[in-house]
XYZ file of N, CA and C in Angstrom:
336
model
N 7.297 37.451 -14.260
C 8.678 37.888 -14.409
C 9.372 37.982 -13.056
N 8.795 38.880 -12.293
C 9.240 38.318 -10.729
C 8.296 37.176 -9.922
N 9.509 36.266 -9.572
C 8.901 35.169 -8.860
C 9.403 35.342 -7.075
N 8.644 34.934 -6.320
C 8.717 34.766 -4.902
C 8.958 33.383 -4.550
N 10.091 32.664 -4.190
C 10.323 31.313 -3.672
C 10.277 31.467 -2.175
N 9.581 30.696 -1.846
C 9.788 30.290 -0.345
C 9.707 29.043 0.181
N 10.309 29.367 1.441
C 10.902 27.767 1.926
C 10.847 28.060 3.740
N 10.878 26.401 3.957
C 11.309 26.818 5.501
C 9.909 25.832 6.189
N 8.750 26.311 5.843
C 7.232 25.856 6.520
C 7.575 24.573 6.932
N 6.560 24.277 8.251
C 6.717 22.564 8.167
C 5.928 22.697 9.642
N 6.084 21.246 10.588
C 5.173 21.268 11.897
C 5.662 21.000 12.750
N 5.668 21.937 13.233
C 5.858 21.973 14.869
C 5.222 22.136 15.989
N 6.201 21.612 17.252
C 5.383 21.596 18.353
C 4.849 22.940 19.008
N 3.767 23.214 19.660
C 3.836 24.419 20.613
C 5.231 24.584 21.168
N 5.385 25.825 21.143
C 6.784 26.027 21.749
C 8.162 26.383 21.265
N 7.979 25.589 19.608
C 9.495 25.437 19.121
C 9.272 26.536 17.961
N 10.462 26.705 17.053
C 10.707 27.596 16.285
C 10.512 26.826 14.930
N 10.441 28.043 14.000
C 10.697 27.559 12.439
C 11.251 28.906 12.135
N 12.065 28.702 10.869
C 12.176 29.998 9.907
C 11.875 29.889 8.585
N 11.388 30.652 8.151
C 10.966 31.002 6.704
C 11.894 32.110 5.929
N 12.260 31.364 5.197
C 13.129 32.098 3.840
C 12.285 32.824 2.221
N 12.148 33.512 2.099
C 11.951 34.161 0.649
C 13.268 34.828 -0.455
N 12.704 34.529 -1.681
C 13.573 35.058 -2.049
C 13.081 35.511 -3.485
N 13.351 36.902 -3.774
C 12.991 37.470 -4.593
C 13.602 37.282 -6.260
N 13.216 36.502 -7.070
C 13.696 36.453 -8.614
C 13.206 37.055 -9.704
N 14.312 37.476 -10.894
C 13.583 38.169 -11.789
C 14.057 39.448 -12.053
N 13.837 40.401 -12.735
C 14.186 41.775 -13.109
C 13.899 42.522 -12.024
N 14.508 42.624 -10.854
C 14.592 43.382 -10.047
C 15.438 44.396 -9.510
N 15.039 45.473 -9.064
C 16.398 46.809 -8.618
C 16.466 47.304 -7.359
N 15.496 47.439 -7.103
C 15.240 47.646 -5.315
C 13.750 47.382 -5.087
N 13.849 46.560 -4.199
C 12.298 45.921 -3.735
C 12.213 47.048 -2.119
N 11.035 47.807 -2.293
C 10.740 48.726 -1.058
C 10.658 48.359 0.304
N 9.842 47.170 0.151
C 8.903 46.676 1.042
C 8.674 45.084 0.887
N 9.369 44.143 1.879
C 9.284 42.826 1.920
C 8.347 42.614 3.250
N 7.672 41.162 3.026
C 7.093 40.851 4.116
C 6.270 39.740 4.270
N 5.847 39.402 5.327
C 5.289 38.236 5.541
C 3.207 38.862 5.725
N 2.657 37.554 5.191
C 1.243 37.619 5.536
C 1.031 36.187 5.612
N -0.222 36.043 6.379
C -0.283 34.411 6.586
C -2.036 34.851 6.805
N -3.022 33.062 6.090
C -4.141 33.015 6.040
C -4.347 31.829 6.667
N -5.023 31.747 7.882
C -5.838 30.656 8.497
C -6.706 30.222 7.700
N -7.611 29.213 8.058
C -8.554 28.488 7.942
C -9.946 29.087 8.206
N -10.732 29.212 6.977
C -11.740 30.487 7.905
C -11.631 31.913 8.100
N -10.061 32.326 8.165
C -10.180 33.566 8.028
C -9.297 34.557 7.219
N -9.726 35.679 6.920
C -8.797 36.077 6.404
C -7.343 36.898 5.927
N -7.039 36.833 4.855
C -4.890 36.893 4.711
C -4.647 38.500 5.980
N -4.302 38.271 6.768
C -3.383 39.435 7.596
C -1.994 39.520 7.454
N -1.754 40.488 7.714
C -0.207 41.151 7.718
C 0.509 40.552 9.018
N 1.381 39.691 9.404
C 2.600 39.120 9.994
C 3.171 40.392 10.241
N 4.394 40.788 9.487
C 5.359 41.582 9.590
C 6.185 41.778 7.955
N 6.336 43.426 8.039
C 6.679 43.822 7.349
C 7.798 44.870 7.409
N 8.393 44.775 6.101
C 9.855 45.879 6.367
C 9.966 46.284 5.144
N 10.046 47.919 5.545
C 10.430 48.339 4.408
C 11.686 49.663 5.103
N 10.520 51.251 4.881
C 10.984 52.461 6.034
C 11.448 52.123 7.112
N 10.443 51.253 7.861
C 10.615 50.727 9.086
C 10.235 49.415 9.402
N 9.451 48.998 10.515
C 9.635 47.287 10.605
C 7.620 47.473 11.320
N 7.344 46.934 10.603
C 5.949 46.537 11.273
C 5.810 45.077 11.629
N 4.966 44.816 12.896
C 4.642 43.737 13.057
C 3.251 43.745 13.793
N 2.242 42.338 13.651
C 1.142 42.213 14.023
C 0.933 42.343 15.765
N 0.084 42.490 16.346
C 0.191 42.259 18.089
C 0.495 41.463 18.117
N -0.202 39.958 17.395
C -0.267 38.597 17.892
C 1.240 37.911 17.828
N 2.297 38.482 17.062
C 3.270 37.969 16.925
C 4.555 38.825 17.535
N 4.225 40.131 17.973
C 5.680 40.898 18.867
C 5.945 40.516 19.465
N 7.487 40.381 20.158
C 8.263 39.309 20.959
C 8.239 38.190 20.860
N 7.848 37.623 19.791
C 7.875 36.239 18.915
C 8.705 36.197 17.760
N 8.062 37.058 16.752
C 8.922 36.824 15.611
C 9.341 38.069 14.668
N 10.657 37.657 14.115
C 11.409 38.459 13.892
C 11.878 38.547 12.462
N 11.590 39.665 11.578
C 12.083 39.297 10.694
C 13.035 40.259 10.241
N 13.735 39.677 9.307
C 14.988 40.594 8.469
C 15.220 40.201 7.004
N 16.606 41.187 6.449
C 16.037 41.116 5.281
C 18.274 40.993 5.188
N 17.689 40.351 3.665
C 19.497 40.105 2.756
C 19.379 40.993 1.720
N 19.342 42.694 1.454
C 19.303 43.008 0.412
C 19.759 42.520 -1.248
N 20.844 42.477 -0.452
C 21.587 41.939 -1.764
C 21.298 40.572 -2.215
N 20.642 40.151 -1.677
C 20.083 38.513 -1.821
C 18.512 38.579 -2.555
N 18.166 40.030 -2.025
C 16.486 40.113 -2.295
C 15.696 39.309 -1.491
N 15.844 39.115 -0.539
C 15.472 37.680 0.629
C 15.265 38.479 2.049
N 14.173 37.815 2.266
C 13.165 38.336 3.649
C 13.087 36.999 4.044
N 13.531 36.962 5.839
C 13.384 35.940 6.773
C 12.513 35.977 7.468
N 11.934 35.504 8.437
C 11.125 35.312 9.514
C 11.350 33.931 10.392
N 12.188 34.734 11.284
C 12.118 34.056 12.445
C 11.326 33.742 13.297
N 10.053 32.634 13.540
C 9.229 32.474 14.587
C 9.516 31.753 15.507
N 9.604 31.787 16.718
C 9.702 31.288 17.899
C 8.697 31.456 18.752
N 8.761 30.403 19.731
C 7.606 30.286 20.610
C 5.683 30.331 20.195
N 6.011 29.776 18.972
C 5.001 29.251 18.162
C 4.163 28.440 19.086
N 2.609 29.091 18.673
C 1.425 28.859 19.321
C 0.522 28.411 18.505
N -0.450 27.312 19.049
C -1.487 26.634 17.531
C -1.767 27.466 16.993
N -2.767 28.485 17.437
C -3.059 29.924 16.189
C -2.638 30.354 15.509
N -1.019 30.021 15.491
C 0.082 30.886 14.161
C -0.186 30.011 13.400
N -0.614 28.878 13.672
C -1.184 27.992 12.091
C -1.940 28.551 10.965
N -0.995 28.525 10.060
C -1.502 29.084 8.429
C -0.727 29.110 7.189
N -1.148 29.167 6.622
C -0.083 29.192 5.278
C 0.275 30.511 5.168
N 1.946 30.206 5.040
C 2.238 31.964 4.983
C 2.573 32.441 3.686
N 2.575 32.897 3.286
C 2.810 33.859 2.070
C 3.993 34.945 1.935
N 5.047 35.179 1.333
C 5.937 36.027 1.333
C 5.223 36.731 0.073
N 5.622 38.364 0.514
C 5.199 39.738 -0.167
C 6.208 40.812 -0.452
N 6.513 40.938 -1.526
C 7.333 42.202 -1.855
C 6.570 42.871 -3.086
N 6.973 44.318 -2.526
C 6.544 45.331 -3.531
C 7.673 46.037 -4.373
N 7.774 45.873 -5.569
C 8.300 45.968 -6.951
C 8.435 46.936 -7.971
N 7.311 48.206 -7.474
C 6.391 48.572 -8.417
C 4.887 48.362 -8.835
N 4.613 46.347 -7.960
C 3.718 46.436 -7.802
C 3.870 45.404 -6.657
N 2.698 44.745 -6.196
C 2.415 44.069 -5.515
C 2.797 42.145 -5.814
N 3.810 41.566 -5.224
C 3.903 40.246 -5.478
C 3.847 39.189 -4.248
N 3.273 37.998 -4.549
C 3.190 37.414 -3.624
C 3.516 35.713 -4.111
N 4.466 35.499 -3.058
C 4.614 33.634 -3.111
C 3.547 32.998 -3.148
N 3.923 31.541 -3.791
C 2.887 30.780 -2.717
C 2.096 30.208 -2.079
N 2.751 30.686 -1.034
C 2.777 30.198 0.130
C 3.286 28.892 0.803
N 3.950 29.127 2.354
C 4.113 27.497 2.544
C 3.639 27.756 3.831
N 3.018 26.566 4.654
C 1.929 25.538 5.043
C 2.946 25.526 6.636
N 2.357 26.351 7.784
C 2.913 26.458 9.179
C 1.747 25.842 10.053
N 2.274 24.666 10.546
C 1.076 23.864 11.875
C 1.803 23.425 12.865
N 1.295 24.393 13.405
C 1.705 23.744 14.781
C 0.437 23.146 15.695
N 1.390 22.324 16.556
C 0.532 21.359 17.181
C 0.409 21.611 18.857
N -0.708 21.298 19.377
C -0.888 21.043 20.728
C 0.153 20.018 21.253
């Protein structure tokens, strides 16, 4: 009943940016807590950055990437910049509903 669309993923060089769009569909009234998680190869799904109270983000990604939110849209962004091979992973958009939902996922490689 609620669906998570996302968009945006694709490959890039070390260095350059992407953004990722979500967007929340479905019988929804106020979503608490939007956010990003992303799963490498080998290892496993971690928390990116999240917003709800306040704004969390991982070490590996502060002063990199940024995310925000379109309430009224139901839509969580993530701005990454200065993308490094390791941010390679499929990311996953997450909002909580009442319960737990997740996209997904779309497919971030960056390259040497």
């Amino acid at each position: 009943q609620v669906q998570l669309v996302e968009s945006g993923g694709g490959l890039v060089q070390a260095g350059g940016s992407l953004r990722l769009s979500c967007a929340a569909t479905g019988r929804i009234f106020n979503i608490r807590v939007m956010g990003w998680y992303r799963q490498a190869p080998g290892k496993a799904r971690e928390l990116v950055a999240t917003s709800g109270a306040g704004t969390v983000y991982a070490d590996s990604v502060k002063g990199r990437f940024t995310i925000s939110r379109d309430n009224a849209k139901n839509s969580v962004f993530l701005q990454m910049n200065s993308l490094k091979p390791e941010d390679t992973a499929v990311y996953y958009c997450y909002a909580y509903v009442g319960a737990a939902y997740w996209g997904q996922g779309t497919q971030v490689t960056v390259s040497s």
